[in-house]
Short mmCIF file of C-alpha atoms in Angstrom, two decimals:
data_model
loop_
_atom_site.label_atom_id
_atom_site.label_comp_id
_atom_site.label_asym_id
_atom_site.label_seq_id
_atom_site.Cartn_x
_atom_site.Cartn_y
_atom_site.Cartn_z
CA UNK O 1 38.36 -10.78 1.59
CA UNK O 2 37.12 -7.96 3.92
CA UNK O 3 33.61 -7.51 4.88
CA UNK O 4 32.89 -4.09 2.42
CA UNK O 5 34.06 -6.18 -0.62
CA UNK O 6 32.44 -9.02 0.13
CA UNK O 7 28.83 -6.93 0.65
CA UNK O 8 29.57 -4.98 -2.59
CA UNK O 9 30.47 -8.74 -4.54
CA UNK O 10 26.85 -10.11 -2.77
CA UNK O 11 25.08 -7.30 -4.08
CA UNK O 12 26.28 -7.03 -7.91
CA UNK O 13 25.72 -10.43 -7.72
CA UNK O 14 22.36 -10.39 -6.78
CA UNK O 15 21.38 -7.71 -9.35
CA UNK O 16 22.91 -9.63 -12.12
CA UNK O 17 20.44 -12.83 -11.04
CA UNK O 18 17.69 -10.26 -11.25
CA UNK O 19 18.41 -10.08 -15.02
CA UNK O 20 18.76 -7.57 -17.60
CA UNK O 21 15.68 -5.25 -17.73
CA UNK O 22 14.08 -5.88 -14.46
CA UNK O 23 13.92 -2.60 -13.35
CA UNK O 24 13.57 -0.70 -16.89
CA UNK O 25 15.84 2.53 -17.52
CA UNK O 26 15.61 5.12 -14.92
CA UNK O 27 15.57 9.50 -15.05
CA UNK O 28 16.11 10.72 -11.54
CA UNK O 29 13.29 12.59 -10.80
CA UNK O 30 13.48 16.40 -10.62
CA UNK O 31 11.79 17.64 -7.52
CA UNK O 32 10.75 20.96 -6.24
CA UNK O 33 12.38 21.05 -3.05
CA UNK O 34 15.75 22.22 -1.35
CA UNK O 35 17.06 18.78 -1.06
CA UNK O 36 16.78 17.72 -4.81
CA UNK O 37 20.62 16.98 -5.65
CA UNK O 38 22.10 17.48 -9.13
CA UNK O 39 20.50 15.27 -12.15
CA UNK O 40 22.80 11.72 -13.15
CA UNK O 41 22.96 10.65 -16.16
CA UNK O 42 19.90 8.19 -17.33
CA UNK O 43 21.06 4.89 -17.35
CA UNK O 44 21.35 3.16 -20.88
CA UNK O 45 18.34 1.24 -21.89
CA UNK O 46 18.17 -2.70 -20.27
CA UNK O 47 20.56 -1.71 -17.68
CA UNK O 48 19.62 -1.46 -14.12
CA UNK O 49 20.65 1.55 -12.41
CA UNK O 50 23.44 1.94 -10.02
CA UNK O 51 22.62 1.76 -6.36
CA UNK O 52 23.42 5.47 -6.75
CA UNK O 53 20.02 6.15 -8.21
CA UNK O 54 18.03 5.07 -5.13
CA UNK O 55 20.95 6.78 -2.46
CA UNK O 56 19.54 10.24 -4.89
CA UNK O 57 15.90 8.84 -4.44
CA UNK O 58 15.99 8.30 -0.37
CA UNK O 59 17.88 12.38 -0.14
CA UNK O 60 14.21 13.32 -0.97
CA UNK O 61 12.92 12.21 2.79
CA UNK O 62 13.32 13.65 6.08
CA UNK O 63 14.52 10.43 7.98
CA UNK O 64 17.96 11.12 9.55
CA UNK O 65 20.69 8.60 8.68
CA UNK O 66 21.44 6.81 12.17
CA UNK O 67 17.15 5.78 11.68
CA UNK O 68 16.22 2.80 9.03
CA UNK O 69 12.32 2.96 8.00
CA UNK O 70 10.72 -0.17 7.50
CA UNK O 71 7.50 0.19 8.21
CA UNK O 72 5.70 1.45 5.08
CA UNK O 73 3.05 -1.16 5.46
CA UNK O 74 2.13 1.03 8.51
CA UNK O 75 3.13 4.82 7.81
CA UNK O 76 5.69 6.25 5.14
CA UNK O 77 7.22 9.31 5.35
CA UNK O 78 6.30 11.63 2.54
CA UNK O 79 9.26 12.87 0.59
CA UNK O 80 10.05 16.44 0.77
CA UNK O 81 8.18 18.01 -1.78
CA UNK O 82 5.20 16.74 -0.12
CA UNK O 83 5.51 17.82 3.23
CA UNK O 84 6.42 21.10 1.86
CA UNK O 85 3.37 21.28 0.16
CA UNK O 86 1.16 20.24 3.16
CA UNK O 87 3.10 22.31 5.60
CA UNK O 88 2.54 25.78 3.16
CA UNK O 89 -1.20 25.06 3.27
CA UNK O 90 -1.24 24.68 7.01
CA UNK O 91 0.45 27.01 8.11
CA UNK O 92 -1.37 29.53 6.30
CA UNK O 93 -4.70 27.70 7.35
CA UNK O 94 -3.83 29.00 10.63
CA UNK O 95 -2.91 32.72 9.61
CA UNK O 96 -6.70 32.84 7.41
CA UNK O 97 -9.25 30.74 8.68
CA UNK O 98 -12.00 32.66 6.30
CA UNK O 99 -13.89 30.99 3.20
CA UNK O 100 -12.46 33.33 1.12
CA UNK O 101 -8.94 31.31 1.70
CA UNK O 102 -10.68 28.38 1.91
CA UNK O 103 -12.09 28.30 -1.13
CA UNK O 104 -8.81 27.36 -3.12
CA UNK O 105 -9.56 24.05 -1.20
CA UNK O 106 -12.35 23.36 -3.79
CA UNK O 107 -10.16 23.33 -6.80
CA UNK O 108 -7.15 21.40 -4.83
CA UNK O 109 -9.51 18.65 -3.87
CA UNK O 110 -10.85 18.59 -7.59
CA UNK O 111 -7.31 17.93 -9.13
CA UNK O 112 -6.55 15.61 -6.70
CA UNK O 113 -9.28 13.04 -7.40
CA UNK O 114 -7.82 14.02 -11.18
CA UNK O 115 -4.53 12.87 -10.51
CA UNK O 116 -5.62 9.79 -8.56
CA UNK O 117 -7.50 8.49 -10.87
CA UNK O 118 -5.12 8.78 -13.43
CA UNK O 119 -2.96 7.05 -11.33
CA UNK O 120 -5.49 4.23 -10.85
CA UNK O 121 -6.42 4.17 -14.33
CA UNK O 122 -9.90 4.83 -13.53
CA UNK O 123 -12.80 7.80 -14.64
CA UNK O 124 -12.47 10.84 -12.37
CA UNK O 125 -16.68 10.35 -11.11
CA UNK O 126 -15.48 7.12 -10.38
CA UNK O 127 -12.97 8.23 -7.23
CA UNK O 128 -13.69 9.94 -3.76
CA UNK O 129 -11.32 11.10 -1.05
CA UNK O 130 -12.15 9.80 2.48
CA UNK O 131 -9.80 9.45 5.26
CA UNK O 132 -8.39 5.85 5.47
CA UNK O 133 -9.08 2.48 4.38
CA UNK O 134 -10.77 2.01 7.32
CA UNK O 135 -13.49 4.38 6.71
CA UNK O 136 -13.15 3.43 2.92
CA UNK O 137 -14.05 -0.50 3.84
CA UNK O 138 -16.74 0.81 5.83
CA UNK O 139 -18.76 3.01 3.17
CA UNK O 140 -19.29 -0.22 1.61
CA UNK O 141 -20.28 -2.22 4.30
CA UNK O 142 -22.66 -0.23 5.56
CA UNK O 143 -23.74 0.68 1.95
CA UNK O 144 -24.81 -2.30 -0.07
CA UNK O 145 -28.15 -4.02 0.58
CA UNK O 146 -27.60 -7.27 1.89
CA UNK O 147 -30.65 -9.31 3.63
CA UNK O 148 -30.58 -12.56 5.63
CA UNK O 149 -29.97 -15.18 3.01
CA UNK O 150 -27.17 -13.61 1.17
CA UNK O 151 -23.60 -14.45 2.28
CA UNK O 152 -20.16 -12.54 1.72
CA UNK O 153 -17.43 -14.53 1.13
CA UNK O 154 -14.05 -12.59 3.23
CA UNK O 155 -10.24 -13.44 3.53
CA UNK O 156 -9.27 -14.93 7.21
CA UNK O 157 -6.39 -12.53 7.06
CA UNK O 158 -8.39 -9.29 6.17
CA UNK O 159 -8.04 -6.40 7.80
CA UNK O 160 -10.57 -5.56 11.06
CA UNK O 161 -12.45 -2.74 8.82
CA UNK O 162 -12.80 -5.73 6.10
CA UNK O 163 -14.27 -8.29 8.60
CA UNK O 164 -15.05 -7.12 12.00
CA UNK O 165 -17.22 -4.40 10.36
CA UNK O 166 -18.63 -6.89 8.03
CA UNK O 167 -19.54 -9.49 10.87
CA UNK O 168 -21.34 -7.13 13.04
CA UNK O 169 -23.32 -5.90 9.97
CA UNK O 170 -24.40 -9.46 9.56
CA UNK O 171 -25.54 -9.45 13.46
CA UNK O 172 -28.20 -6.73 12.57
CA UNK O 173 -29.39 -7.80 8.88
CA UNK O 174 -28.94 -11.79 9.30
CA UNK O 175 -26.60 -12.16 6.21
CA UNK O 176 -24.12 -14.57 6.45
CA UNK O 177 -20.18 -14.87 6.92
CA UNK O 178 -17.84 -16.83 5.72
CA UNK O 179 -14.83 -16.55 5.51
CA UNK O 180 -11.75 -19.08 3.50
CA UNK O 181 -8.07 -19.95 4.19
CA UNK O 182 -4.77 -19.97 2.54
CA UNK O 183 -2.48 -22.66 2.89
CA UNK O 184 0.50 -21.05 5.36
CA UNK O 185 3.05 -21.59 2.82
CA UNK O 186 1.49 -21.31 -1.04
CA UNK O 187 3.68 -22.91 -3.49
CA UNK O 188 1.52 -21.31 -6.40
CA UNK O 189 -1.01 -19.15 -7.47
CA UNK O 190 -3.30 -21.27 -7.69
CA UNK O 191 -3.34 -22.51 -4.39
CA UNK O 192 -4.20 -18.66 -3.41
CA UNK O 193 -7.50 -18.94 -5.48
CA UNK O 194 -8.84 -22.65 -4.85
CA UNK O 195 -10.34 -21.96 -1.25
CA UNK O 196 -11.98 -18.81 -3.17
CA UNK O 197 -13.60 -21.25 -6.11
CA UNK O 198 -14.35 -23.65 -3.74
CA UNK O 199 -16.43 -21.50 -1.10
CA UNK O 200 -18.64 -19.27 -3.74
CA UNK O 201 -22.21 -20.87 -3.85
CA UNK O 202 -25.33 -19.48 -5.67
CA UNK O 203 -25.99 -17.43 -2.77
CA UNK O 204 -22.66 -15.50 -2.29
CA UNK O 205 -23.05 -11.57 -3.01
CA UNK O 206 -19.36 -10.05 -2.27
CA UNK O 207 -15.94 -11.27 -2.11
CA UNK O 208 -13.96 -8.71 0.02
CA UNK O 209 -9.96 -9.43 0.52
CA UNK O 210 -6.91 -7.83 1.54
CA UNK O 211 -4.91 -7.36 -1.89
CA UNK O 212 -1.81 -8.22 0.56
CA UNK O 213 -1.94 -9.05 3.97
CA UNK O 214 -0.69 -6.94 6.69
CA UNK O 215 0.28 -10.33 8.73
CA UNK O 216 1.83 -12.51 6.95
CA UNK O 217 3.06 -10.59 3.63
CA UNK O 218 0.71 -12.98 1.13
CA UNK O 219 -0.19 -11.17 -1.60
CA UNK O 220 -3.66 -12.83 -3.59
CA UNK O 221 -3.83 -13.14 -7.58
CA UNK O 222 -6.68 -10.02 -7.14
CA UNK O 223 -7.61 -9.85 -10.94
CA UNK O 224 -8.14 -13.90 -11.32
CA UNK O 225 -10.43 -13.25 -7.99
CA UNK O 226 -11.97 -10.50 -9.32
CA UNK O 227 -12.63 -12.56 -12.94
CA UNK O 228 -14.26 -15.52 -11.03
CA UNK O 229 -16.77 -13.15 -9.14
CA UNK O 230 -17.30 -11.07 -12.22
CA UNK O 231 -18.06 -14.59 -14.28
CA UNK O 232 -20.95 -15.29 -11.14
CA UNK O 233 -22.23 -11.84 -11.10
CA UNK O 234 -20.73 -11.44 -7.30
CA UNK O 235 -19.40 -8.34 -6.21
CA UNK O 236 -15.98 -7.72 -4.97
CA UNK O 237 -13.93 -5.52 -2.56
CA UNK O 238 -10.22 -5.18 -2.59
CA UNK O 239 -8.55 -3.83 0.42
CA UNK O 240 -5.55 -2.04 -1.27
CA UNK O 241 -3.87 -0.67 1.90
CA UNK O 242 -1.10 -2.97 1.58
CA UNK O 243 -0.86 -2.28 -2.81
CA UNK O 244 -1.70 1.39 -3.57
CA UNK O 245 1.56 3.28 -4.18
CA UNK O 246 3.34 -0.42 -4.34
CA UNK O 247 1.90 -1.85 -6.78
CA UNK O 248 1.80 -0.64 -10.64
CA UNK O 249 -2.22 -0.03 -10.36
CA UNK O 250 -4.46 -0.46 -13.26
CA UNK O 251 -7.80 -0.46 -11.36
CA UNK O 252 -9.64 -1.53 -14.71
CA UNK O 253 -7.52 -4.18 -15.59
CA UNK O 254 -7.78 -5.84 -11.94
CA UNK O 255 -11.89 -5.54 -12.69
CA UNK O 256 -12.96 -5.44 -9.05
CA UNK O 257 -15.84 -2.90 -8.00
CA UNK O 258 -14.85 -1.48 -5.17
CA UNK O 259 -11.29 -0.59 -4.09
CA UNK O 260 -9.93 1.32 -1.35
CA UNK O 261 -6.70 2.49 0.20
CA UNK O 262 -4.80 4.86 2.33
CA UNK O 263 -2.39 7.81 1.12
CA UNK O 264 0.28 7.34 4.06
CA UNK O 265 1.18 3.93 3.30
CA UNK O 266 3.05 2.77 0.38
CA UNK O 267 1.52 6.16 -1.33
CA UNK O 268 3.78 7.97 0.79
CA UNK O 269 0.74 11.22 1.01
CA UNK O 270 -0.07 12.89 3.89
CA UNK O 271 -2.23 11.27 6.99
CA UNK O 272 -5.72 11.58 6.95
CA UNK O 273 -6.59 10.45 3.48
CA UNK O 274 -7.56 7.43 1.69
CA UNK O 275 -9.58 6.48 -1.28
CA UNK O 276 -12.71 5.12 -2.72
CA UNK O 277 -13.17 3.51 -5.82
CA UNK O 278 -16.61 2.69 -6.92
CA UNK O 279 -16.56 1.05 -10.35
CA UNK O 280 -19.60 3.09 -12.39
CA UNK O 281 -21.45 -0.22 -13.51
CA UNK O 282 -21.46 -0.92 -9.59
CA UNK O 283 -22.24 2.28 -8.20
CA UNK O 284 -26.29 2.24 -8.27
CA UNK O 285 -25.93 -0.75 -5.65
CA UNK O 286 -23.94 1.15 -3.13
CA UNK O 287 -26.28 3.91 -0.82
CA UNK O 288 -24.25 6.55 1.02
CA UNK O 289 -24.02 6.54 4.93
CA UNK O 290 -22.00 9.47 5.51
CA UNK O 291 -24.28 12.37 4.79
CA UNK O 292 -23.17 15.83 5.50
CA UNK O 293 -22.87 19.62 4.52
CA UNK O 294 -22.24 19.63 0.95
CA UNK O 295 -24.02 16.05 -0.07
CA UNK O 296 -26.48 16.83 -2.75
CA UNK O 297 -29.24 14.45 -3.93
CA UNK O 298 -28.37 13.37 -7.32
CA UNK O 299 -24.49 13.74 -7.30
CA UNK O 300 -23.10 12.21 -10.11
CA UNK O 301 -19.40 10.94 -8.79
CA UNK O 302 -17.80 8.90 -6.09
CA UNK O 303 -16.12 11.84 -4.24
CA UNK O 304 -20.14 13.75 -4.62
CA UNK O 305 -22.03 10.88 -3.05
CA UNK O 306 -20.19 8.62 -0.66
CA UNK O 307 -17.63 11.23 0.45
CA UNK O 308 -18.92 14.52 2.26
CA UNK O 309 -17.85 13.68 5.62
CA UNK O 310 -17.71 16.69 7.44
CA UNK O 311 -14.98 19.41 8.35
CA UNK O 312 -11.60 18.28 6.64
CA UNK O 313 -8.41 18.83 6.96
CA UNK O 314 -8.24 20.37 3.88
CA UNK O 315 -4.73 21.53 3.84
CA UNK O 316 -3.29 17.41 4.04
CA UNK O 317 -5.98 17.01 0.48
CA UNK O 318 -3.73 19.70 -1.11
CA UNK O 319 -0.53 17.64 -0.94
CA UNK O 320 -2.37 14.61 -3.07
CA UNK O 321 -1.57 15.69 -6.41
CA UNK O 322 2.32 16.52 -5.49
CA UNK O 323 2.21 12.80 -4.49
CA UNK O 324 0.73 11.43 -7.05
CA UNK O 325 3.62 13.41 -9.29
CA UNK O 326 6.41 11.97 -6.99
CA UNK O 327 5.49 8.58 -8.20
CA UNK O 328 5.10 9.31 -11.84
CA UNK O 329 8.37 11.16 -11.81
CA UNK O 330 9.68 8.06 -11.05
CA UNK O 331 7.07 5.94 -12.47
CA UNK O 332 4.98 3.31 -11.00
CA UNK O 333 6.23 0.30 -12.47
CA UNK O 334 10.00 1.44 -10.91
CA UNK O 335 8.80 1.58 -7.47
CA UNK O 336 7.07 -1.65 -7.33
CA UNK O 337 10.22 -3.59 -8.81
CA UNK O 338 12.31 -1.57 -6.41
CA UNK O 339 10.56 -2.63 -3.59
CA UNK O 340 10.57 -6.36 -4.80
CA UNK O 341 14.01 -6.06 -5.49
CA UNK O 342 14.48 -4.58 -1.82
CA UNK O 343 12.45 -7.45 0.02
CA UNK O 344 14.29 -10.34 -2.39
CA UNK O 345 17.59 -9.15 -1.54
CA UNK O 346 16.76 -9.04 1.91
CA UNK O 347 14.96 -12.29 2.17
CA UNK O 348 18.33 -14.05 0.25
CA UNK O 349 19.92 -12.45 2.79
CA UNK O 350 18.53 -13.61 5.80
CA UNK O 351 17.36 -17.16 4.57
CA UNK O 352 21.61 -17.40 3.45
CA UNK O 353 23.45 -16.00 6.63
CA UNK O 354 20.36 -16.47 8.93
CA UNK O 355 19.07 -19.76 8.11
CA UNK O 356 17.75 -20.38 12.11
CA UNK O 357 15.09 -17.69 11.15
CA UNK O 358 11.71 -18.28 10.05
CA UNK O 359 9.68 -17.00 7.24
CA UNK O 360 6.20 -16.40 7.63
CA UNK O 361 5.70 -14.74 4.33
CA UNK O 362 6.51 -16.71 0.81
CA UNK O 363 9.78 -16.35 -0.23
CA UNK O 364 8.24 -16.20 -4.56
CA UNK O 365 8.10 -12.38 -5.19
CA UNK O 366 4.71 -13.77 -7.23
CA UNK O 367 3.25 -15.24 -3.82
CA UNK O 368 4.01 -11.90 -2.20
CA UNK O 369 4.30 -7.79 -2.08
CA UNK O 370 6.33 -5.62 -0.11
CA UNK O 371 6.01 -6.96 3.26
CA UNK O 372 8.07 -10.13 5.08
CA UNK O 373 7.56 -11.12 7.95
CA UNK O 374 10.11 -13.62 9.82
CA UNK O 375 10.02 -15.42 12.87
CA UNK O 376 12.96 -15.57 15.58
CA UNK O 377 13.19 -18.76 17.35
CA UNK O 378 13.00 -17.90 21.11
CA UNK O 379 12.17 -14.56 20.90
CA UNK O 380 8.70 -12.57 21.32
CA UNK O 381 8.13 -10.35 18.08
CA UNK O 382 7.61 -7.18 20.98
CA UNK O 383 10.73 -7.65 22.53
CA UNK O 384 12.52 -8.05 18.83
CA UNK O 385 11.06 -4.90 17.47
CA UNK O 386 11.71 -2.58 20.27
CA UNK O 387 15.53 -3.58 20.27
CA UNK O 388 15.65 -3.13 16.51
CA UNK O 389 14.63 0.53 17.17
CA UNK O 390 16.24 1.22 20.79
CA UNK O 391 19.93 -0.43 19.62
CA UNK O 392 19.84 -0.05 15.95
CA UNK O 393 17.13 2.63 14.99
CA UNK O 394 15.14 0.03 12.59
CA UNK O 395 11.25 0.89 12.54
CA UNK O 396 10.35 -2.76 12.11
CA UNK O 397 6.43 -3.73 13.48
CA UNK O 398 5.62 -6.64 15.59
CA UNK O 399 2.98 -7.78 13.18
CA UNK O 400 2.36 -11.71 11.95
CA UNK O 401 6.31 -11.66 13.25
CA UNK O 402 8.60 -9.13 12.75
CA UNK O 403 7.22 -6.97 9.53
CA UNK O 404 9.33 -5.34 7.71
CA UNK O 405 8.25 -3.77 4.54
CA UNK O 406 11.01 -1.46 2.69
CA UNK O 407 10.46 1.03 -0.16
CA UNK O 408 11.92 3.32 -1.67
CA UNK O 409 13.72 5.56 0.37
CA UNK O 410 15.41 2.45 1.46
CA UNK O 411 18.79 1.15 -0.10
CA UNK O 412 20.22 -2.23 -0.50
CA UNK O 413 23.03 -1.22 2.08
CA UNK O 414 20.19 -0.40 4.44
CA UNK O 415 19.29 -4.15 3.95
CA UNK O 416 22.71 -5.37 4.85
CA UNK O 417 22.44 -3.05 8.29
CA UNK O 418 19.26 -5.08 8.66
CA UNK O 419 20.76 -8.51 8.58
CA UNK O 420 23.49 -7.12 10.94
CA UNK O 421 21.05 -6.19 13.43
CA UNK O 422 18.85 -9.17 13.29
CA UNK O 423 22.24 -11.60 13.65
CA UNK O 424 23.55 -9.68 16.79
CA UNK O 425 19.72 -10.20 18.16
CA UNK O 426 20.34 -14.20 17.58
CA UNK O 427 23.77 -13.80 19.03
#
């Protein structure tokens, strides 16, 4: 049996142990751009969709065919109708400088807290715009009142801007730190939320974890974290950089008060935006500590009081709202089984014709999100990376491992390159 048929046999085969229904019927999304290609029909009901679909779903991105993106746990590309949108503003930014153009700014920024917090299933006052996680995570370190005493409770794996910032905070205001592990290889869920039970004592305040880690792909049970801190009256902070635009959000339902997350990650939005989520019941402990032009004593929403920050680029804010619509188009719960079905098949892959290669991130799609992370015996993760790119074009990261983290403008046949490239590394 040649090599094409046996790819094509491994990968019907793998979406028939998937299961009827996994990925729900499909509508290829109808974009405003020059790339959009003709509509197919919509698959019948229970059915996944050909491969087709997603080949139609990655013509909507720039990348150039001889490059393979894997990197969205770093920086996406934004599809088309995005960068479109972004690059209209800009450029005519440049051409009219004056508050009279810049006004239209106002209303652009307004609808885009509207969309994302539709897409978060949150109140609009209950959203702000800042510029990253990073800056997100910091708002509420530097906002809450915490006094020597008091202890935070963080995830060893969290982001710097969800521990660094937290333990030099505790330097100046004598709170303490402390922070839990995972086991390396969870076999459940609940082994993910033990070391969290176990470390909470009458004087912890906050909780603050990465909803998936950027290092080794684990991806914690947020909402039964979030229910055990809401049961003891502790606060809790999700850093959603790894989930938002992965994950099939429902901000209420997870319960946590604060959340935050960047657009040019799994979002796939233009740089230099992230968001804020300040649950209303939780807002009167949080004080602002960005204070600009434009703050106002008194304002009444999340984007009003914890999110004047100076001169914007304004123009990147105007692309929000076309990316929230990219997603819906689509639809949120599509794009997160897409990308699980992505990272299965590829970890089936590897773990079958690779077996000499490592995982550092848990093979259960329940244990983890859109990132895995493998080890290569012998080789430094640098070195591996670099000839992914140089030799293969594969944007892979050298991160916990080698990171890759697919979405959607990925395609299983993308995966298969992937395998390809890592087995002639190991040759």
């Amino acid at each position: 049996m040649n090599h094409k048929i046996t790819v094509q046999k491994e990968r019907r085969d793998f979406l028939k142990k998937l299961g009827a229904g996994s990925l729900a019927a499909l509508s290829v999304p109808v974009l405003a751009n020059s790339k959009t290609p003709d509509p197919m029909p919509v698959p019948a009901a229970n059915i996944l969709p050909d491969e087709k679909y997603w080949e139609q779903i990655k013509k909507q991105f720039s990348v150039p065919s001889n490059l393979i993106m894997l990197n969205a746990a770093n920086l996406c590309p934004p599809p088309v109708s995005v960068s479109g949108e972004v690059q209209g503003f800009i450029n005519g930014l440049e051409k009219d400088v004056s508050f009279q153009y810049r006004s239209q700014f106002t209303d652009k920024r307004k609808k885009a807290v509207e969309a994302l917090a539709q897409f978060t299933g949150v109140a609009n006052d209950e959203i702000g715009i800042t510029r990253n996680t990073s800056e997100s995570n910091n708002i509420i370190v530097n906002g809450l009142d915490l006094k020597a005493g008091d202890e935070i409770i963080l995830w060893d794996q969290n982001h710097p801007s969800n521990s660094t910032a937290w333990e030099n905070r505790a330097k100046r205001y004598g709170f303490t730190v402390k922070k839990v592990s995972v086991p390396v290889a969870p076999k459940s869920v609940e082994d993910l939320l033990k070391p969290f039970r176990d470390a909470i004592t009458p004087q912890t305040k906050l909780i603050g974890f990465s909803h998936i880690s950027n290092t080794s792909g684990i991806a914690l049970p947020a909402r039964l974290i979030c229910e055990l801190a809401g049961q003891k009256n502790i606060l809790t902070l999700v850093d959603g950089a790894q989930s938002l635009g992965m994950v099939a959000l429902d901000l209420k339902d997870m319960g946590c008060d604060f959340y935050t997350g960047s657009t040019h990650k799994w979002l796939m939005g233009p740089l230099e935006n992230g968001i804020l989520y300040v649950k209303k019941q939780s807002s009167d402990q949080l004080w602002p500590n960005i204070i600009s032009a434009g703050w106002k004593e008194g304002g009444q929403t999340v984007d009003e009081k914890y999110c004047m920050l100076g001169q914007r680029n304004e123009a990147t804010v105007s692309g929000l709202a076309e990316t929230v619509k990219f997603h819906q188009t689509i639809g949120k719960k599509n794009i997160e089984n897409r990308v699980v079905q992505l990272n299965t098949y590829l970890k089936e892959q590897i773990k079958t014709k690779l077996p000499q290669i490592t995982f550092i991130t848990p093979l259960s799609p329940e244990l983890s999100g859109g990132v895995t992370i493998i080890s290569l015996p012998g080789k430094k993760p640098a070195e591996v990376a670099q000839k992914l790119y140089e030799v293969h074009g594969i944007a892979a990261a050298p991160t916990g491992g080698i990171r890759m983290s697919p979405h959607i403008y990925n395609t299983l046949a993308d995966m298969d390159k992937v395998v390809k490239a890592l087995e002639s590394l190991l040759a």
